[in-house]
Short mmCIF file of C-alpha atoms in Angstrom, two decimals:
data_model
loop_
_atom_site.label_atom_id
_atom_site.label_comp_id
_atom_site.label_asym_id
_atom_site.label_seq_id
_atom_site.Cartn_x
_atom_site.Cartn_y
_atom_site.Cartn_z
CA MET A 19 -20.99 96.25 80.86
CA GLN A 20 -17.20 95.94 80.82
CA ARG A 21 -17.43 92.91 83.09
CA GLU A 22 -19.90 91.26 80.72
CA TRP A 23 -17.55 91.91 77.80
CA VAL A 24 -14.68 90.31 79.75
CA LYS A 25 -16.76 87.14 80.08
CA VAL A 26 -17.57 87.13 76.36
CA ALA A 27 -13.91 87.78 75.43
CA CYS A 28 -12.76 84.95 77.68
CA ARG A 29 -15.12 82.51 75.96
CA ILE A 30 -13.76 83.60 72.57
CA LEU A 31 -10.14 83.19 73.71
CA LYS A 32 -10.87 79.61 74.77
CA THR A 33 -11.77 78.85 71.15
CA GLY A 34 -8.22 79.72 70.13
CA ARG A 35 -8.68 83.16 68.56
CA GLU A 36 -8.60 86.82 69.57
CA PRO A 37 -11.86 88.80 69.99
CA SER A 38 -12.46 90.85 66.85
CA PHE A 39 -14.09 94.23 66.28
CA LYS A 40 -17.09 92.39 64.86
CA ASP A 41 -17.47 90.46 68.13
CA LEU A 42 -17.43 93.73 70.07
CA CYS A 43 -20.08 95.28 67.81
CA GLU A 44 -22.36 92.27 68.22
CA PHE A 45 -21.88 92.40 71.99
CA VAL A 46 -22.71 96.13 72.20
CA LYS A 47 -25.77 95.71 69.97
CA GLU A 48 -27.01 92.87 72.17
CA GLN A 49 -26.47 94.94 75.32
CA SER A 50 -28.29 97.85 73.67
CA ASP A 51 -31.30 95.65 72.87
CA ILE A 52 -31.34 94.39 76.46
CA ALA A 53 -31.10 97.91 77.90
CA ASN A 54 -33.95 99.19 75.69
CA THR A 55 -36.48 96.62 76.86
CA ARG A 56 -39.00 97.66 79.51
CA TYR A 57 -37.09 95.67 82.10
CA GLY A 58 -33.77 97.15 81.11
CA LEU A 59 -35.19 100.66 81.30
CA LEU A 60 -36.47 99.99 84.82
CA VAL A 61 -33.05 98.77 85.94
CA ASN A 62 -31.21 101.73 84.40
CA ARG A 63 -33.73 104.23 85.84
CA GLY A 64 -33.28 102.83 89.35
CA SER A 65 -29.47 102.78 89.17
CA ASN A 66 -29.15 106.28 87.70
CA SER A 67 -31.68 108.10 89.93
CA GLY A 68 -29.08 109.06 92.55
CA ASN A 69 -26.33 110.22 90.17
CA LYS A 70 -26.97 112.62 87.32
CA ASP A 71 -23.37 112.61 86.09
CA VAL A 72 -23.20 108.89 85.45
CA GLY A 73 -21.80 108.00 82.03
CA VAL A 74 -24.23 106.94 79.34
CA LEU A 75 -23.47 105.01 76.22
CA LYS A 76 -24.31 106.65 72.94
CA ARG A 77 -24.32 104.22 70.04
CA LYS A 78 -24.00 104.65 66.34
CA PHE A 79 -24.32 101.46 64.32
CA SER A 80 -23.95 100.63 60.65
CA THR A 81 -24.89 97.52 58.73
CA ASP A 82 -21.23 97.30 57.78
CA TYR A 83 -19.25 96.24 60.85
CA ASN A 84 -16.06 97.74 59.48
CA ALA A 85 -17.76 101.15 59.42
CA ALA A 86 -19.10 100.88 62.98
CA ARG A 87 -17.80 103.24 65.65
CA ILE A 88 -18.44 103.34 69.40
CA TYR A 89 -18.65 106.56 71.39
CA TYR A 90 -18.50 106.95 75.16
CA ALA A 91 -19.40 110.30 76.70
CA SER A 92 -20.28 111.76 80.08
CA ALA A 93 -23.66 113.35 80.69
CA SER A 94 -21.88 116.51 81.88
CA ASP A 95 -19.38 116.58 79.00
CA GLY A 96 -20.33 116.67 75.37
CA ASN A 97 -16.90 115.56 74.10
CA ALA A 98 -16.74 111.97 72.90
CA LEU A 99 -13.68 109.79 72.44
CA LEU A 100 -13.53 107.71 69.32
CA ARG A 101 -12.20 104.23 69.88
CA SER A 102 -11.35 102.07 66.94
CA SER A 103 -8.96 99.23 66.19
CA SER A 104 -6.93 99.00 63.00
CA CYS A 105 -4.61 96.33 61.65
CA LEU A 106 -0.93 97.31 61.44
CA GLU A 107 -0.53 95.29 58.25
CA CYS A 108 -3.49 96.43 56.11
CA SER A 109 -5.07 99.23 58.24
CA SER A 110 -8.45 97.46 58.28
CA ASN A 111 -10.65 97.17 61.38
CA HIS A 112 -9.53 93.76 62.62
CA SER A 113 -6.79 92.38 64.82
CA LEU A 114 -3.44 91.36 63.36
CA ASP A 115 -4.02 87.62 63.83
CA GLN A 116 -7.21 87.91 61.75
CA CYS A 117 -5.39 89.62 58.85
CA GLN A 118 -5.12 87.40 55.79
CA LYS A 119 -2.21 89.44 54.43
CA PHE A 120 -0.28 88.78 57.64
CA LYS A 121 -1.17 85.08 57.53
CA ASP A 122 0.13 84.81 53.95
CA LYS A 123 3.64 85.70 55.15
CA ASN A 124 6.03 82.94 56.17
CA VAL A 125 7.01 82.52 59.82
CA ARG A 126 10.27 84.41 59.44
CA GLU A 127 8.53 87.41 57.85
CA ARG A 128 5.90 87.41 60.61
CA LYS A 129 8.56 87.41 63.30
CA GLU A 130 10.42 90.25 61.62
CA PHE A 131 7.13 92.20 61.39
CA VAL A 132 6.43 91.65 65.12
CA LEU A 133 9.99 92.62 66.02
CA ARG A 134 9.93 95.73 63.81
CA HIS A 135 6.67 96.99 65.34
CA LYS A 136 7.69 95.97 68.90
CA LEU A 137 4.68 93.70 69.41
CA CYS A 138 4.14 90.98 72.00
CA ASN A 139 5.00 87.46 70.78
CA VAL A 140 1.98 86.05 72.64
CA CYS A 141 -0.98 88.29 71.77
CA LEU A 142 0.52 90.34 68.90
CA LYS A 143 -0.40 93.57 70.70
CA ALA A 144 1.82 96.60 71.40
CA ASN A 145 3.06 98.34 74.56
CA HIS A 146 4.32 95.23 76.37
CA VAL A 147 6.56 92.18 75.94
CA ALA A 148 5.77 88.49 76.19
CA LYS A 149 6.98 88.04 79.77
CA ASN A 150 4.52 90.73 80.94
CA CYS A 151 1.60 89.55 78.78
CA ARG A 152 -1.58 88.71 80.70
CA SER A 153 -3.11 86.70 77.88
CA PRO A 154 -3.66 83.01 78.76
CA ARG A 155 -2.82 82.12 75.17
CA SER A 156 -0.26 79.45 74.33
CA CYS A 157 0.74 77.83 71.05
CA ALA A 158 -2.06 75.62 69.70
CA VAL A 159 0.28 73.41 67.65
CA GLU A 160 0.12 69.85 68.97
CA GLY A 161 3.17 68.97 71.04
CA CYS A 162 4.35 72.57 71.44
CA GLY A 163 2.42 74.43 74.13
CA TRP A 164 5.00 77.22 74.43
CA LYS A 165 3.80 80.70 75.37
CA HIS A 166 3.86 82.26 71.91
CA HIS A 167 1.28 82.94 69.23
CA THR A 168 0.45 80.03 66.93
CA LEU A 169 1.25 82.16 63.87
CA LEU A 170 4.84 82.50 65.16
CA HIS A 171 5.40 78.76 65.59
CA GLU A 172 8.34 77.32 63.66
CA LEU A 173 8.44 73.70 62.64
CA ARG A 174 11.62 72.11 63.94
CA GLU A 175 12.78 68.58 63.34
CA GLU A 176 12.95 66.40 66.42
CA PRO A 177 16.57 65.73 67.36
CA LYS A 178 17.61 62.32 66.09
CA ASN A 179 19.06 59.78 68.49
CA THR A 180 22.42 59.68 66.73
CA ASN A 181 25.93 60.52 67.79
CA ILE A 182 27.79 63.27 66.00
CA ASP A 183 31.45 64.11 65.89
CA ALA A 184 31.78 67.63 67.24
CA HIS A 185 35.45 67.96 66.26
CA ILE A 186 35.90 70.51 63.47
CA ASN A 187 38.86 70.62 61.10
CA THR A 188 39.43 74.34 61.52
CA GLN A 189 42.09 76.71 62.79
CA ILE A 190 39.98 78.16 65.57
CA CYS A 191 39.27 76.36 68.82
CA THR A 192 38.23 72.71 68.60
CA GLU A 193 40.53 70.02 69.98
CA LYS A 194 40.38 66.24 70.09
CA SER A 195 39.29 64.39 73.21
CA THR A 196 38.45 60.85 74.25
CA GLU A 197 34.84 61.64 75.16
CA ARG A 198 31.80 62.38 73.03
CA VAL A 199 28.28 63.28 74.07
CA GLN A 200 24.99 62.73 72.33
CA LYS A 201 23.59 65.42 70.04
CA GLN A 202 21.28 66.53 72.87
CA ALA A 203 24.01 68.51 74.62
CA ALA A 204 23.36 72.12 75.56
CA PHE A 205 26.07 74.77 75.42
CA ALA A 206 25.82 78.35 76.68
CA ILE A 207 24.05 79.56 73.54
CA VAL A 208 21.46 82.34 73.56
CA HIS A 209 19.28 83.95 70.88
CA VAL A 210 20.25 87.64 70.50
CA LEU A 211 19.92 90.74 68.32
CA VAL A 212 23.10 92.11 66.72
CA ARG A 213 23.13 95.76 65.63
CA ASN A 214 25.32 98.04 63.58
CA GLY A 215 23.55 101.38 63.38
CA GLU A 216 20.21 100.80 61.64
CA LYS A 217 21.16 97.27 60.59
CA VAL A 218 19.71 94.54 62.86
CA ALA A 219 20.02 90.75 62.62
CA GLN A 220 18.92 87.83 64.79
CA THR A 221 21.41 85.07 65.46
CA CYS A 222 22.64 82.60 68.08
CA ALA A 223 25.57 83.67 70.26
CA PHE A 224 27.89 81.29 72.11
CA LEU A 225 28.97 82.69 75.50
CA ASP A 226 32.44 81.11 75.59
CA SER A 227 34.11 81.63 78.95
CA GLY A 228 37.17 79.76 77.64
CA SER A 229 38.00 82.39 75.03
CA ASP A 230 39.69 85.74 75.62
CA ALA A 231 38.41 87.17 72.31
CA SER A 232 35.10 87.57 70.47
CA PHE A 233 34.40 86.43 66.90
CA ILE A 234 31.71 86.88 64.25
CA THR A 235 31.28 85.02 60.97
CA GLU A 236 32.10 86.90 57.79
CA ASP A 237 28.63 86.37 56.29
CA LEU A 238 26.90 87.95 59.32
CA ALA A 239 29.43 90.82 59.37
CA LYS A 240 28.73 91.42 55.68
CA LYS A 241 24.97 91.42 56.33
CA LEU A 242 25.44 94.11 59.00
CA ASN A 243 27.89 96.14 56.86
CA LEU A 244 30.60 95.81 59.51
CA GLU A 245 33.91 97.20 58.26
CA GLY A 246 37.33 97.06 59.88
CA GLU A 247 41.04 97.14 59.23
CA PRO A 248 42.53 93.82 58.02
CA LYS A 249 44.98 92.34 60.52
CA MET A 250 46.90 89.14 61.14
CA ILE A 251 46.12 87.43 64.45
CA SER A 252 47.66 84.44 66.15
CA LEU A 253 45.24 81.78 67.40
CA LYS A 254 46.38 79.46 70.16
CA THR A 255 44.62 76.30 71.34
CA LEU A 256 45.84 73.46 73.55
CA ASP A 257 48.30 72.01 71.04
CA ASN A 258 47.96 74.23 67.98
CA HIS A 259 49.22 77.65 67.00
CA SER A 260 48.10 79.22 63.73
CA THR A 261 47.96 82.62 62.07
CA ILE A 262 44.98 83.91 60.09
CA GLN A 263 44.00 87.20 58.45
CA CYS A 264 40.76 88.82 59.62
CA LYS A 265 39.14 92.19 60.33
CA GLU A 266 38.64 93.93 63.66
CA VAL A 267 35.09 95.33 64.02
CA GLN A 268 32.78 96.70 66.71
CA LEU A 269 29.12 95.82 67.22
CA GLU A 270 26.21 96.04 69.64
CA VAL A 271 24.44 92.96 71.00
CA SER A 272 21.15 92.97 72.93
CA SER A 273 18.49 90.62 74.25
CA LEU A 274 15.40 89.85 72.17
CA ASP A 275 13.26 92.28 74.15
CA SER A 276 16.06 94.92 74.00
CA SER A 277 16.02 95.20 77.80
CA SER A 278 19.82 94.69 77.95
CA SER A 279 22.32 96.00 75.42
CA PHE A 280 26.12 95.83 75.29
CA ARG A 281 28.77 97.39 73.06
CA ILE A 282 31.47 94.83 72.21
CA PRO A 283 34.76 96.19 70.85
CA ASN A 284 37.54 94.15 69.26
CA VAL A 285 35.41 91.53 67.53
CA TRP A 286 37.31 89.50 64.91
CA THR A 287 35.74 88.27 61.68
CA VAL A 288 36.35 84.64 60.73
CA GLU A 289 35.12 82.49 57.87
CA ARG A 290 33.25 80.18 60.24
CA LEU A 291 32.92 79.23 63.88
CA PRO A 292 32.89 75.75 65.44
CA MET A 293 29.80 73.92 64.21
CA LEU A 294 27.75 74.29 67.37
CA ARG A 295 23.97 74.46 67.14
CA ARG A 296 21.53 75.87 69.66
CA THR A 297 19.61 72.84 70.90
CA VAL A 298 16.09 73.56 72.15
CA PRO A 299 14.55 70.76 74.27
CA THR A 300 11.11 69.39 73.40
CA MET A 301 8.02 69.93 75.54
CA SER A 302 8.11 66.34 76.79
CA GLN A 303 11.69 66.82 77.96
CA MET A 304 10.88 70.13 79.64
CA LYS A 305 7.96 68.56 81.54
CA SER A 306 10.35 66.08 83.15
CA TRP A 307 12.53 68.90 84.50
CA MET A 308 10.34 70.62 87.06
CA HIS A 309 12.97 73.29 87.83
CA LEU A 310 12.74 74.54 84.21
CA LYS A 311 8.97 74.37 83.67
CA ASP A 312 8.41 78.16 83.74
CA ILE A 313 11.41 79.05 81.54
CA GLY A 314 10.89 79.65 77.84
CA PHE A 315 13.54 79.12 75.17
CA PRO A 316 12.37 80.98 72.04
CA GLY A 317 12.97 79.25 68.73
CA VAL A 318 15.01 80.69 65.87
CA GLU A 319 15.01 79.75 62.20
CA ASP A 320 18.80 79.45 61.91
CA GLU A 321 20.21 77.77 65.01
CA ASN A 322 23.83 77.86 63.80
CA VAL A 323 26.16 79.91 65.99
CA LYS A 324 27.45 82.99 64.15
CA LEU A 325 28.69 85.02 67.11
CA LEU A 326 31.14 83.95 69.83
CA ILE A 327 31.42 86.27 72.83
CA GLY A 328 34.52 85.75 74.91
CA CYS A 329 35.68 87.07 78.26
CA ASN A 330 36.66 90.42 76.73
CA ALA A 331 32.97 91.28 77.35
CA PRO A 332 32.61 90.16 81.00
CA SER A 333 29.25 91.89 81.61
CA VAL A 334 27.57 89.59 79.10
CA HIS A 335 28.62 86.51 81.11
CA GLU A 336 27.05 87.72 84.37
CA MET A 337 24.94 85.00 86.04
CA LYS A 338 21.82 86.67 87.38
CA GLU A 339 19.99 83.46 88.33
CA ILE A 340 20.75 79.71 88.29
CA ARG A 341 18.13 76.93 88.16
CA THR A 342 19.44 73.50 89.17
CA GLY A 343 17.60 70.21 89.38
CA LYS A 344 18.49 66.63 90.19
CA PRO A 345 22.00 65.26 89.60
CA ASN A 346 22.87 64.83 85.89
CA GLU A 347 19.91 67.00 84.84
CA PRO A 348 20.59 70.09 82.71
CA PHE A 349 20.52 73.42 84.50
CA ALA A 350 19.66 76.92 83.29
CA VAL A 351 21.50 80.20 83.82
CA LYS A 352 19.90 83.60 83.33
CA THR A 353 22.29 86.08 81.69
CA PRO A 354 21.63 89.70 80.67
CA LEU A 355 20.94 88.40 77.15
CA GLY A 356 18.47 85.70 78.23
CA TRP A 357 18.29 82.14 79.56
CA THR A 358 20.89 79.57 78.52
CA LEU A 359 20.84 75.82 79.06
CA PHE A 360 23.82 73.75 80.21
CA GLY A 361 24.37 70.02 80.35
CA SER A 362 23.73 66.79 78.50
CA TYR A 363 20.28 65.31 77.97
CA ARG A 364 21.64 61.76 77.93
CA GLU A 365 24.61 59.75 79.16
CA PRO A 366 27.94 60.38 77.34
CA CYS A 367 29.68 57.69 75.31
CA LYS A 368 33.25 57.19 74.09
CA SER A 369 34.27 59.23 71.04
CA ASN A 370 35.10 62.88 70.38
CA CYS A 371 33.73 66.10 71.84
CA ALA A 372 34.16 69.82 71.35
CA LEU A 373 36.65 71.48 73.68
CA ASN A 374 36.59 75.24 73.24
CA HIS A 375 39.45 77.48 74.26
CA LEU A 376 40.79 80.29 72.16
CA SER A 377 43.47 82.90 72.60
CA ALA A 378 43.81 85.59 69.93
CA LYS A 379 46.87 87.81 69.59
CA GLU A 380 48.00 90.13 66.83
CA GLU A 381 50.95 88.65 64.93
CA LEU A 382 54.29 90.02 66.21
CA GLU A 383 55.87 90.14 62.75
CA ASP A 384 52.92 92.18 61.50
CA LYS A 385 53.49 94.69 64.29
CA PHE A 386 57.21 94.98 63.51
CA GLU A 387 56.44 95.46 59.84
CA GLN A 388 54.07 98.31 60.67
CA LEU A 389 56.68 99.83 63.03
CA TYR A 390 59.50 99.79 60.48
CA SER A 391 57.25 101.01 57.65
CA THR A 392 56.28 104.11 59.66
CA GLU A 393 59.39 104.92 61.75
CA PHE A 394 62.36 103.80 59.63
CA LYS A 395 61.12 104.12 56.08
CA ASP A 396 63.75 105.74 53.78
CA PRO A 397 62.59 108.39 51.31
CA PHE A 398 61.93 106.94 47.90
CA SER A 399 63.72 108.44 44.85
CA ARG A 400 63.09 107.70 41.18
CA THR A 401 66.56 109.04 40.07
CA ILE A 402 68.84 106.29 38.67
CA SER A 403 72.36 106.59 40.15
CA MET A 404 75.68 105.30 38.67
CA SER A 405 77.59 102.40 40.10
CA VAL A 406 81.13 102.75 41.56
CA LYS A 407 82.74 101.30 38.39
CA ASP A 408 80.78 103.71 36.19
CA ARG A 409 82.08 106.64 38.22
CA ILE A 410 85.74 105.42 37.95
CA ALA A 411 85.43 104.97 34.18
CA LEU A 412 83.81 108.38 33.76
CA GLY A 413 86.60 110.01 35.84
CA ALA A 414 89.35 108.33 33.75
CA ILE A 415 87.81 109.56 30.51
CA SER A 416 87.47 113.10 31.86
CA ASN A 417 91.16 113.24 32.98
CA SER A 418 92.48 111.94 29.64
CA VAL A 419 90.78 114.64 27.60
#
């Protein structure tokens, strides 16, 4: 009977939806009708004659499918196990993808719901992650085809075939160059979870091997309630040296499936980071790169980089696997936080490009000021003392009396 249900469930999955509790009830009722015919009784009598302990199916049906329950018991054991399915959103007897309340949410709210309840991004079920999901489901949105549920699909604009100037007028780490690449250039950017206690946020992190410090934007730090002591740091690039005031905080970063987690100390807050965006290739581009066909790059609503992880967290930069293709094709690197894509999608042209290198150091004058304020600070007195001339005049008056 289980094998027959597998066939029915497979046919339902091919229609683009999950089997519901109603489908299961209809299937069991049909199997019950078949088993209770004279031919079904003959088959069951012949198969059960040699084994008295074989399990038998006891059925209780209701005209209301939501009130139906299925019991399975052994002939030698009177205890029955109640099996029912309930929606995590509304507690009704249907799957999550059939829940109208869940469908009424926007994509971001659905993703947060799936993340909060630790559900699979493919089948919306618990107790496993997407990479271990056995469901043949893929996104039904035309032109997508990624292995995620259709209800979690985000509409992204196709990258325009225009050149952009990646040089930023900021004090951090962007320098001028004589080369520029098209917008379809991939940096080492990965989608991660950032935690501070119970506070969790999703963002894009830039794994910058040219920086000896880590940075987080002030708006993301405020969202996570990250607090730290204000300090002055010195930022050095190729031909620039500047001093800015920021806070030193600590945070935890992990992969989307929480399989890898790292504690990153000495993270500096800055107003903004270089305007890098996580570029996700289209399905047509991925099909042309055979070495990347089985790698998924999950989408994110905000693709702006709000976390820069430098070499002060070397474990995050570990290269577990590298996928290379033909010359001039982008290649992928698997890090503990997920897959990242490197390279340009098209030929470079003359202009400007982003060159990232950053060295952060606490300002020397700030350190000396702290040293003198703690070690050589004179005791403060509110008593007003007389000047030398006042003392001479007072002495002359006293002697003349």
